[in-house]
Short mmCIF file of C-alpha atoms in Angstrom, two decimals:
data_model
loop_
_atom_site.label_atom_id
_atom_site.label_comp_id
_atom_site.label_asym_id
_atom_site.label_seq_id
_atom_site.Cartn_x
_atom_site.Cartn_y
_atom_site.Cartn_z
CA MET A 1 3.17 12.78 -7.03
CA ARG A 2 -0.57 14.04 -4.82
CA THR A 3 -0.84 14.75 -1.36
CA LEU A 4 -3.63 11.88 0.28
CA ASP A 5 -7.54 13.82 0.76
CA PRO A 6 -8.72 12.26 4.07
CA GLN A 7 -12.43 12.52 2.91
CA SER A 8 -11.54 9.93 0.10
CA LEU A 9 -10.66 7.44 2.76
CA PRO A 10 -13.53 6.52 4.12
CA GLN A 11 -15.08 4.74 0.59
CA HIS A 12 -12.29 2.22 1.58
CA VAL A 13 -13.76 1.47 4.49
CA ASP A 14 -15.20 -2.17 4.11
CA ARG A 15 -12.40 -3.47 1.56
CA LEU A 16 -9.92 -2.70 4.18
CA TYR A 17 -12.45 -4.28 6.74
CA ARG A 18 -12.74 -7.96 5.03
CA ALA A 19 -9.15 -7.78 4.14
CA ALA A 20 -8.21 -6.97 8.27
CA TRP A 21 -11.43 -9.40 8.84
CA ALA A 22 -9.26 -12.59 6.79
CA LEU A 23 -5.48 -11.07 7.86
CA CYS A 24 -6.78 -11.46 11.98
CA GLY A 25 -9.91 -13.74 11.13
CA SER A 26 -12.15 -12.15 13.81
CA ARG A 27 -14.87 -9.69 13.17
CA GLU A 28 -13.33 -7.38 16.60
CA ASP A 29 -9.80 -7.89 15.60
CA ALA A 30 -10.57 -6.36 11.89
CA GLU A 31 -12.05 -3.29 13.66
CA ASP A 32 -9.26 -2.70 15.69
CA LEU A 33 -6.73 -2.75 12.75
CA VAL A 34 -8.82 -0.63 10.25
CA GLN A 35 -9.04 1.63 12.87
CA GLU A 36 -5.74 1.69 14.20
CA THR A 37 -4.66 1.91 10.25
CA PHE A 38 -6.42 4.62 9.36
CA SER A 39 -5.44 6.57 12.59
CA ARG A 40 -2.18 5.50 11.54
CA VAL A 41 -3.16 7.10 7.99
CA LEU A 42 -4.75 10.42 9.45
CA SER A 43 -1.80 10.96 11.13
CA ARG A 44 0.11 13.15 9.40
CA PRO A 45 -0.07 14.54 5.94
CA ARG A 46 1.03 11.62 3.22
CA VAL A 47 1.93 12.25 -0.22
CA LEU A 48 1.13 9.65 -2.95
CA GLN A 49 3.77 9.17 -5.98
CA GLY A 50 0.92 8.45 -8.05
CA ASP A 51 0.12 5.51 -6.01
CA ASP A 52 -3.63 3.70 -5.92
CA GLU A 53 -4.60 4.95 -2.43
CA LEU A 54 -5.62 1.04 -2.22
CA TYR A 55 -2.78 0.35 -2.21
CA TYR A 56 -1.22 2.59 -0.10
CA LEU A 57 -4.00 1.33 2.40
CA MET A 58 -3.06 -2.22 1.96
CA ARG A 59 0.84 -0.76 2.69
CA VAL A 60 0.00 0.67 5.81
CA LEU A 61 -2.61 -2.25 6.65
CA ARG A 62 0.18 -4.94 6.43
CA ASN A 63 2.62 -2.51 9.18
CA THR A 64 0.38 -2.12 11.56
CA PHE A 65 -1.04 -5.86 11.87
CA LEU A 66 3.18 -6.37 11.51
CA THR A 67 3.97 -3.83 14.76
CA GLY A 68 0.62 -5.60 16.26
CA LEU A 69 1.47 -9.43 16.08
CA ARG A 70 5.04 -8.43 17.48
CA THR A 71 4.01 -6.18 20.34
CA ALA A 72 1.21 -8.55 21.21
CA SER A 73 3.49 -11.41 21.15
CA ARG A 74 6.00 -9.33 23.36
CA ARG A 75 2.80 -8.56 26.23
CA PRO A 76 2.68 -10.60 28.88
CA VAL A 77 -1.16 -10.04 29.38
CA THR A 78 -2.75 -9.70 25.55
CA ALA A 79 -6.16 -10.05 26.26
CA ALA A 80 -7.99 -7.44 27.52
CA VAL A 81 -10.72 -8.99 29.03
CA LEU A 82 -14.05 -6.49 29.84
CA GLU A 83 -16.31 -6.51 32.63
CA ASP A 84 -19.30 -6.69 30.02
CA VAL A 85 -18.68 -8.03 26.38
CA VAL A 86 -20.29 -6.14 23.68
CA ALA A 87 -22.01 -8.73 21.28
CA ALA A 88 -20.23 -8.66 17.83
CA ASP A 89 -22.76 -7.76 15.02
CA PRO A 90 -24.06 -10.81 14.52
CA LYS A 91 -25.33 -9.95 10.44
CA PRO A 92 -22.36 -8.77 9.27
CA THR A 93 -24.70 -9.00 6.03
CA SER A 94 -27.83 -9.65 5.12
CA ARG A 95 -27.21 -12.81 3.62
CA PRO A 96 -26.89 -15.28 6.38
CA GLU A 97 -25.96 -18.24 4.58
CA GLN A 98 -22.62 -15.77 3.03
CA ALA A 99 -21.99 -15.15 6.08
CA ILE A 100 -21.32 -18.65 7.54
CA GLU A 101 -19.14 -18.73 4.55
CA VAL A 102 -17.78 -15.37 5.02
CA GLN A 103 -16.59 -16.94 8.16
CA GLU A 104 -15.15 -20.15 6.93
CA LEU A 105 -13.05 -19.22 4.67
CA TYR A 106 -11.47 -15.84 6.64
CA ALA A 107 -11.31 -18.31 9.52
CA THR A 108 -8.76 -20.17 6.82
CA ILE A 109 -7.37 -17.79 5.53
CA ALA A 110 -5.97 -16.34 8.45
CA GLU A 111 -4.80 -19.73 9.73
CA LEU A 112 -2.17 -19.34 7.06
CA SER A 113 1.40 -18.47 7.22
CA GLU A 114 1.74 -14.34 7.71
CA ASP A 115 3.02 -14.19 3.85
CA PHE A 116 0.86 -16.25 1.79
CA ARG A 117 -1.84 -14.54 3.79
CA LEU A 118 -0.79 -11.06 3.26
CA ALA A 119 -1.00 -12.08 -0.40
CA LEU A 120 -3.60 -13.62 -0.90
CA VAL A 121 -5.69 -10.55 0.77
CA ALA A 122 -3.87 -8.38 -1.05
CA VAL A 123 -4.71 -10.01 -4.23
CA ASP A 124 -8.17 -12.13 -3.49
CA VAL A 125 -9.57 -9.83 -0.96
CA LEU A 126 -8.56 -5.87 -1.09
CA GLY A 127 -8.57 -6.84 -4.93
CA LEU A 128 -4.51 -5.26 -6.32
CA SER A 129 -3.00 -6.06 -9.07
CA TYR A 130 0.44 -8.26 -8.45
CA ARG A 131 2.15 -5.50 -8.94
CA GLU A 132 0.41 -3.40 -6.37
CA ALA A 133 -0.06 -6.36 -4.21
CA ALA A 134 3.68 -7.04 -4.88
CA ARG A 135 4.96 -2.91 -4.26
CA ALA A 136 3.01 -2.79 -0.76
CA LEU A 137 4.01 -6.08 0.34
CA ARG A 138 7.81 -5.29 -0.85
CA VAL A 139 8.08 -8.42 -2.45
CA ARG A 140 8.42 -8.85 -5.54
CA GLU A 141 6.41 -9.77 -7.90
CA ALA A 142 7.46 -13.24 -8.94
CA THR A 143 7.64 -14.15 -5.10
CA LEU A 144 4.35 -12.43 -4.40
CA THR A 145 2.26 -14.70 -7.45
CA THR A 146 4.85 -17.72 -5.97
CA ARG A 147 2.66 -17.16 -2.57
CA LEU A 148 -0.28 -16.63 -4.06
CA PHE A 149 -0.21 -20.09 -5.70
CA ARG A 150 0.58 -21.78 -2.87
CA ALA A 151 -1.55 -19.69 -0.37
CA ARG A 152 -4.81 -20.98 -2.82
CA LYS A 153 -3.59 -24.35 -3.17
CA GLN A 154 -3.40 -24.32 0.82
CA VAL A 155 -7.08 -22.95 1.19
CA ALA A 156 -8.71 -24.59 -1.44
CA ALA A 157 -7.27 -28.15 0.39
CA GLN A 158 -8.27 -27.12 3.33
CA LEU A 159 -12.55 -26.18 1.76
CA ALA A 160 -11.63 -29.03 -0.45
CA PRO A 161 -13.19 -32.35 1.43
CA GLU A 162 -16.31 -30.35 1.50
CA VAL A 163 -15.98 -29.76 -2.36
CA GLU A 164 -15.59 -33.65 -3.08
CA HIS A 165 -18.23 -34.11 -0.46
CA VAL A 166 -20.61 -32.36 -2.71
CA GLU A 167 -19.46 -33.36 -6.11
CA GLU A 168 -19.76 -37.11 -4.73
CA THR A 169 -23.53 -36.48 -3.67
CA THR A 170 -24.07 -35.04 -6.50
CA ARG A 171 -22.75 -38.11 -8.90
CA GLU A 172 -25.14 -40.46 -6.84
CA GLY A 173 -28.04 -38.38 -7.02
CA LYS A 174 -27.75 -38.40 -10.22
CA LYS A 175 -27.29 -42.14 -11.23
CA ALA A 176 -30.44 -42.68 -8.92
CA GLY A 177 -32.19 -40.13 -10.75
CA GLY A 178 -31.32 -42.25 -13.70
CA VAL A 179 -32.18 -45.25 -12.47
CA LEU A 180 -35.69 -43.74 -11.88
CA SER A 181 -35.94 -42.29 -15.46
CA SER A 182 -34.94 -45.63 -16.40
CA GLY A 183 -38.01 -46.95 -14.59
CA GLY A 184 -40.31 -44.33 -15.70
CA THR A 185 -40.20 -44.61 -19.49
CA ALA A 186 -39.93 -48.15 -19.34
CA MET B 1 -4.90 -31.73 -3.69
CA ASN B 2 -1.52 -32.44 -4.51
CA LYS B 3 -0.75 -31.10 -8.15
CA ARG B 4 -2.35 -27.41 -8.99
CA ASP B 5 -5.73 -27.67 -9.44
CA PRO B 6 -6.73 -24.22 -11.39
CA GLN B 7 -10.64 -24.65 -11.36
CA ILE B 8 -10.77 -25.12 -7.61
CA GLU B 9 -8.29 -21.75 -7.62
CA SER B 10 -9.82 -19.89 -9.54
CA GLU B 11 -13.13 -20.23 -7.99
CA LEU B 12 -11.74 -19.73 -4.46
CA SER B 13 -9.63 -16.00 -5.72
CA GLU B 14 -13.57 -15.62 -7.30
CA ARG B 15 -15.25 -16.38 -4.19
CA LEU B 16 -13.33 -13.80 -2.62
CA ARG B 17 -13.18 -11.44 -4.47
CA ALA B 18 -17.26 -11.63 -4.84
CA ILE B 19 -17.50 -11.38 -0.66
CA ASP B 20 -19.46 -7.89 -0.29
CA VAL B 21 -19.75 -7.75 3.22
CA ARG B 22 -19.56 -4.74 5.08
CA ALA B 23 -17.77 -3.21 7.30
CA PRO B 24 -20.16 -2.43 10.70
CA GLN B 25 -21.83 1.21 11.00
CA GLU B 26 -19.97 2.06 14.70
CA LEU B 27 -16.58 1.36 12.54
CA HIS B 28 -17.78 3.84 9.94
CA GLU B 29 -19.41 5.84 11.47
CA ARG B 30 -15.55 6.46 14.01
CA ILE B 31 -13.54 6.07 11.16
CA GLY B 32 -15.74 9.20 9.62
CA MET B 33 -15.21 10.58 12.51
CA LEU B 34 -11.41 10.42 12.33
CA VAL B 35 -11.38 12.30 9.23
CA ALA B 36 -13.68 15.29 9.99
CA GLU B 37 -11.34 15.72 13.06
CA ARG B 38 -8.27 15.41 11.23
CA THR B 39 -8.95 17.44 8.48
CA ALA B 40 -10.66 19.73 10.20
CA THR B 41 -7.25 19.73 12.98
CA ARG B 42 -5.03 20.56 9.69
CA ARG B 43 -7.25 23.51 8.92
CA ARG B 44 -6.36 24.59 12.36
CA PRO B 45 -3.89 27.78 12.16
CA ALA B 46 -1.21 28.77 14.80
CA GLY B 47 -4.23 30.03 17.06
CA TRP B 48 -5.85 27.57 17.93
CA ARG B 49 -8.09 28.87 20.43
CA LEU B 50 -9.84 30.99 17.54
CA GLN B 51 -11.41 27.70 16.27
CA LEU B 52 -13.66 27.36 19.02
CA GLY B 53 -16.42 28.17 16.46
CA GLY B 54 -15.34 25.23 14.09
CA ALA B 55 -14.59 22.75 17.06
CA VAL B 56 -18.44 23.29 17.20
CA ALA B 57 -20.02 23.63 14.54
CA LEU B 58 -17.39 19.97 13.85
CA ALA B 59 -19.56 18.82 17.22
CA ALA B 60 -22.66 19.81 15.67
CA ILE B 61 -22.38 17.99 12.11
CA VAL B 62 -21.24 14.43 14.17
CA ALA B 63 -24.45 15.12 16.42
CA GLY B 64 -26.84 13.38 14.19
CA LEU B 65 -23.97 10.52 13.75
CA LEU B 66 -24.00 10.10 17.74
CA ILE B 67 -27.16 9.71 17.89
CA GLY B 68 -27.63 6.37 15.98
CA VAL B 69 -24.52 5.20 17.93
CA LEU B 70 -25.59 6.17 21.17
CA GLY B 71 -29.30 6.29 21.25
CA GLY B 72 -29.52 9.89 21.01
CA GLY B 73 -28.59 10.43 24.27
CA THR B 74 -30.34 7.39 26.10
CA SER B 75 -28.17 5.46 27.63
CA SER B 76 -26.01 2.51 26.30
CA LYS B 77 -24.28 0.23 28.07
CA LEU B 78 -21.28 0.98 30.03
CA THR B 79 -18.31 -0.75 28.87
CA MET B 80 -14.37 -0.44 28.31
CA ARG B 81 -15.06 -0.63 24.92
CA GLU B 82 -17.64 2.24 24.44
CA THR B 83 -15.78 3.94 27.55
CA VAL B 84 -12.76 4.54 24.80
CA ALA B 85 -14.60 4.72 22.10
CA LEU B 86 -16.03 7.67 23.58
CA THR B 87 -12.40 9.26 23.97
CA GLN B 88 -12.14 9.18 21.12
CA ARG B 89 -15.53 11.34 19.51
CA PRO B 90 -15.10 14.74 18.54
CA ALA B 91 -16.07 17.44 21.77
CA THR B 92 -19.17 19.07 21.77
CA THR B 93 -18.24 22.07 24.34
CA SER B 94 -15.24 24.26 24.48
CA ALA B 95 -12.44 23.86 26.09
CA PRO B 96 -12.38 23.45 29.97
CA SER B 97 -10.43 26.23 31.28
CA GLU B 98 -7.44 25.89 34.86
CA ASP B 99 -9.01 26.31 37.95
CA PRO B 100 -8.07 29.89 39.01
CA ARG B 101 -7.63 28.15 42.62
CA ASN B 102 -5.79 25.24 41.60
CA GLY B 103 -2.75 25.55 38.83
CA THR B 104 -3.19 21.84 38.81
CA GLU B 105 -6.80 21.34 38.16
CA LEU B 106 -9.49 22.19 34.92
CA ALA B 107 -12.26 23.55 36.17
CA VAL B 108 -14.40 20.77 35.45
CA ALA B 109 -14.97 17.62 37.41
CA VAL B 110 -17.05 14.64 38.20
CA ASP B 111 -18.13 14.39 41.46
CA GLY B 112 -16.04 16.64 42.81
CA VAL B 113 -12.86 14.72 40.87
CA PRO B 114 -11.78 16.80 38.58
CA PHE B 115 -9.59 17.11 35.82
CA PRO B 116 -5.91 17.59 35.68
CA TYR B 117 -4.28 20.77 34.55
CA TRP B 118 -1.70 19.36 32.35
CA ASP B 119 -0.48 22.07 29.66
CA GLU B 120 1.94 23.93 31.44
CA ARG B 121 4.00 20.71 33.40
CA PHE B 122 3.65 18.27 30.08
CA GLY B 123 2.61 20.46 26.93
CA TRP B 124 -0.73 19.13 26.43
CA ARG B 125 -3.86 21.44 26.77
CA SER B 126 -7.68 20.76 26.81
CA THR B 127 -9.06 21.09 23.98
CA GLY B 128 -12.49 20.56 24.42
CA SER B 129 -14.97 18.13 25.91
CA ARG B 130 -18.39 16.09 26.16
CA THR B 131 -20.59 14.46 28.02
CA ASP B 132 -22.46 11.37 27.29
CA ARG B 133 -24.42 9.19 29.29
CA LEU B 134 -23.86 5.04 29.48
CA ASP B 135 -26.06 2.48 31.31
CA GLY B 136 -27.36 5.37 33.10
CA ARG B 137 -24.15 7.09 34.72
CA GLN B 138 -22.80 10.05 33.64
CA VAL B 139 -19.60 10.30 31.48
CA THR B 140 -17.48 13.26 31.58
CA THR B 141 -14.74 13.06 28.41
CA VAL B 142 -12.01 15.74 28.39
CA PHE B 143 -9.64 15.87 25.31
CA TYR B 144 -6.16 17.31 24.83
CA ILE B 145 -3.46 17.37 22.21
CA ASN B 146 -0.08 18.17 22.35
CA GLN B 147 2.42 19.91 20.17
CA GLU B 148 2.92 16.87 18.17
CA GLY B 149 -0.86 16.71 17.35
CA GLN B 150 -1.16 13.99 19.30
CA ARG B 151 -4.78 13.88 21.26
CA ILE B 152 -6.33 11.56 24.48
CA GLY B 153 -9.10 11.72 25.96
CA TYR B 154 -9.57 11.37 29.80
CA ALA B 155 -13.23 10.01 30.88
CA ILE B 156 -14.34 9.87 34.24
CA VAL B 157 -17.07 7.96 35.11
CA ALA B 158 -19.62 9.16 37.83
CA GLY B 159 -21.02 7.05 40.26
CA LYS B 160 -20.05 4.38 43.34
CA PRO B 161 -18.59 1.83 42.52
CA ALA B 162 -16.51 2.05 39.97
CA PRO B 163 -17.37 -0.51 37.56
CA PRO B 164 -15.04 -3.23 37.58
CA VAL B 165 -12.18 -3.83 34.68
CA LYS B 166 -10.45 -6.47 33.59
CA GLY B 167 -7.80 -8.13 31.70
CA GLY B 168 -4.21 -6.32 30.95
CA VAL B 169 -0.78 -5.31 32.36
CA ILE B 170 -1.17 -3.72 36.53
CA GLU B 171 1.55 -1.03 37.04
CA TRP B 172 1.78 0.24 40.60
CA ARG B 173 1.96 3.96 41.19
CA GLY B 174 2.08 5.65 44.34
CA GLY B 175 -0.03 2.91 46.04
CA THR B 176 -2.83 2.83 43.25
CA ALA B 177 -3.47 0.18 40.62
CA TYR B 178 -2.64 1.26 36.66
CA ARG B 179 -4.03 -0.86 34.19
CA LEU B 180 -2.50 -0.42 30.80
CA GLN B 181 -4.39 -2.29 28.20
CA HIS B 182 -4.23 -2.19 23.73
CA ALA B 183 -7.36 -2.89 22.48
CA TRP B 184 -9.65 -1.19 20.30
CA GLY B 185 -6.63 0.56 18.46
CA SER B 186 -5.95 2.14 21.52
CA GLU B 187 -3.55 2.61 24.61
CA VAL B 188 -5.81 2.36 27.39
CA VAL B 189 -4.69 3.39 31.02
CA SER B 190 -7.93 2.67 33.63
CA TRP B 191 -7.88 3.32 37.23
CA GLN B 192 -9.94 5.26 40.52
CA ARG B 193 -9.59 8.22 41.70
CA ALA B 194 -11.29 8.63 45.10
CA GLY B 195 -13.64 5.24 44.25
CA HIS B 196 -14.58 6.89 40.46
CA LEU B 197 -13.76 4.64 37.43
CA CYS B 198 -10.88 6.87 35.19
CA VAL B 199 -9.55 6.63 31.89
CA ILE B 200 -7.55 8.10 29.27
CA ALA B 201 -6.90 6.72 25.73
CA GLY B 202 -4.67 7.85 22.59
CA HIS B 203 -3.73 6.47 19.59
CA ASP B 204 0.01 6.74 18.97
CA VAL B 205 0.81 7.64 22.42
CA SER B 206 2.92 5.18 24.14
CA PRO B 207 1.74 3.72 27.68
CA SER B 208 4.39 5.29 29.68
CA ALA B 209 3.38 8.69 29.13
CA LEU B 210 -0.12 7.49 29.54
CA LEU B 211 0.65 6.04 32.81
CA ALA B 212 2.94 9.17 33.65
CA LEU B 213 -0.04 11.61 32.54
CA ALA B 214 -2.83 9.47 34.75
CA SER B 215 -0.03 8.92 37.83
CA TRP B 216 0.71 12.48 37.85
CA GLN B 217 -1.18 13.87 40.74
CA GLY B 218 -0.03 17.86 41.06
CA HIS B 219 3.57 17.60 41.61
CA GLU B 220 5.65 15.02 40.00
CA THR B 221 5.09 12.18 38.64
CA LEU B 222 5.00 9.01 40.55
CA SER B 223 7.42 6.42 40.20
CA ALA B 224 7.16 2.88 40.71
#
């Protein structure tokens, strides 16, 4: 058993931000979720029972996310529209092509049902082990495995047309290349 | 995709794990400040007034970070987001004291609009203040803390007219419209006093508690 050291928390900001982005589907909401998560964690001393910090943060992130969803659904007017919208950081990553891919991937994950989304985020985005993820999400390991499998399958299905298209184009390209090559040698 | 396709699924998993997007620098800074602040709060003994030196030191530590956030004192954009962000930053000056001429106010004001003294009535004592500039307007923020260690920031934007605010839910108290929002990880109440935009924001503080504080006019909290 040990007390969570607040000074060690900033090292997890990036990973938690990615997890929050995949959960919310929006970078702005992800920022709020991460900040609220850290605010909750830091509101009082925390005791970890031999658990990894990241596992603990995932648990709080999940609770904060679910609380936010429920609170938002009860609120008559939810959008905090600003008089001046500050443009979000246009360069979340130094590689523009990756930014598009990330946006697409996370947006697809955010469309999954809540349980599937949390399972995928805990394991594939945050990098928790199945055991840690199951405990953080308060489900059995077998349940997590099933959810994770289904979540991956759904996301893969969403992205599949693009993959198939690329494969088809590649096949056609190879055929064309073959003909030219034959002609060349003849 | 009716059958399980291990290759596509493992590729997906690999793609997700390979993403190395960093959180925005501003978020890193906000979390860093939150950690610094909470660490300082926990180390604070019962005689918190003796810790003024520590608070100033903390402010000095984060001053470098603020230069990046606020452009070294030059104007940032005046938005609710920026204003609320100020209420979450550390104090840079000592706690303003109670106005000896008026037991319901602090001895600090913006364009003649004073900050309230809540310690006696609500148990929220002022812990410090800071002044920033957003879009050329001065924004003064006073920070309060209660016995549970909850912290809120009360910002008053100088100059008239008050910048317009949209969204949220309006609650009326004594003929004044108070706008309640949950945004940027905080509960936020904004309203106007003598034509000046006032914003109170805090984590883990209920909107009703913030509204009660905001609508207090030195005697009783106004009911709807």
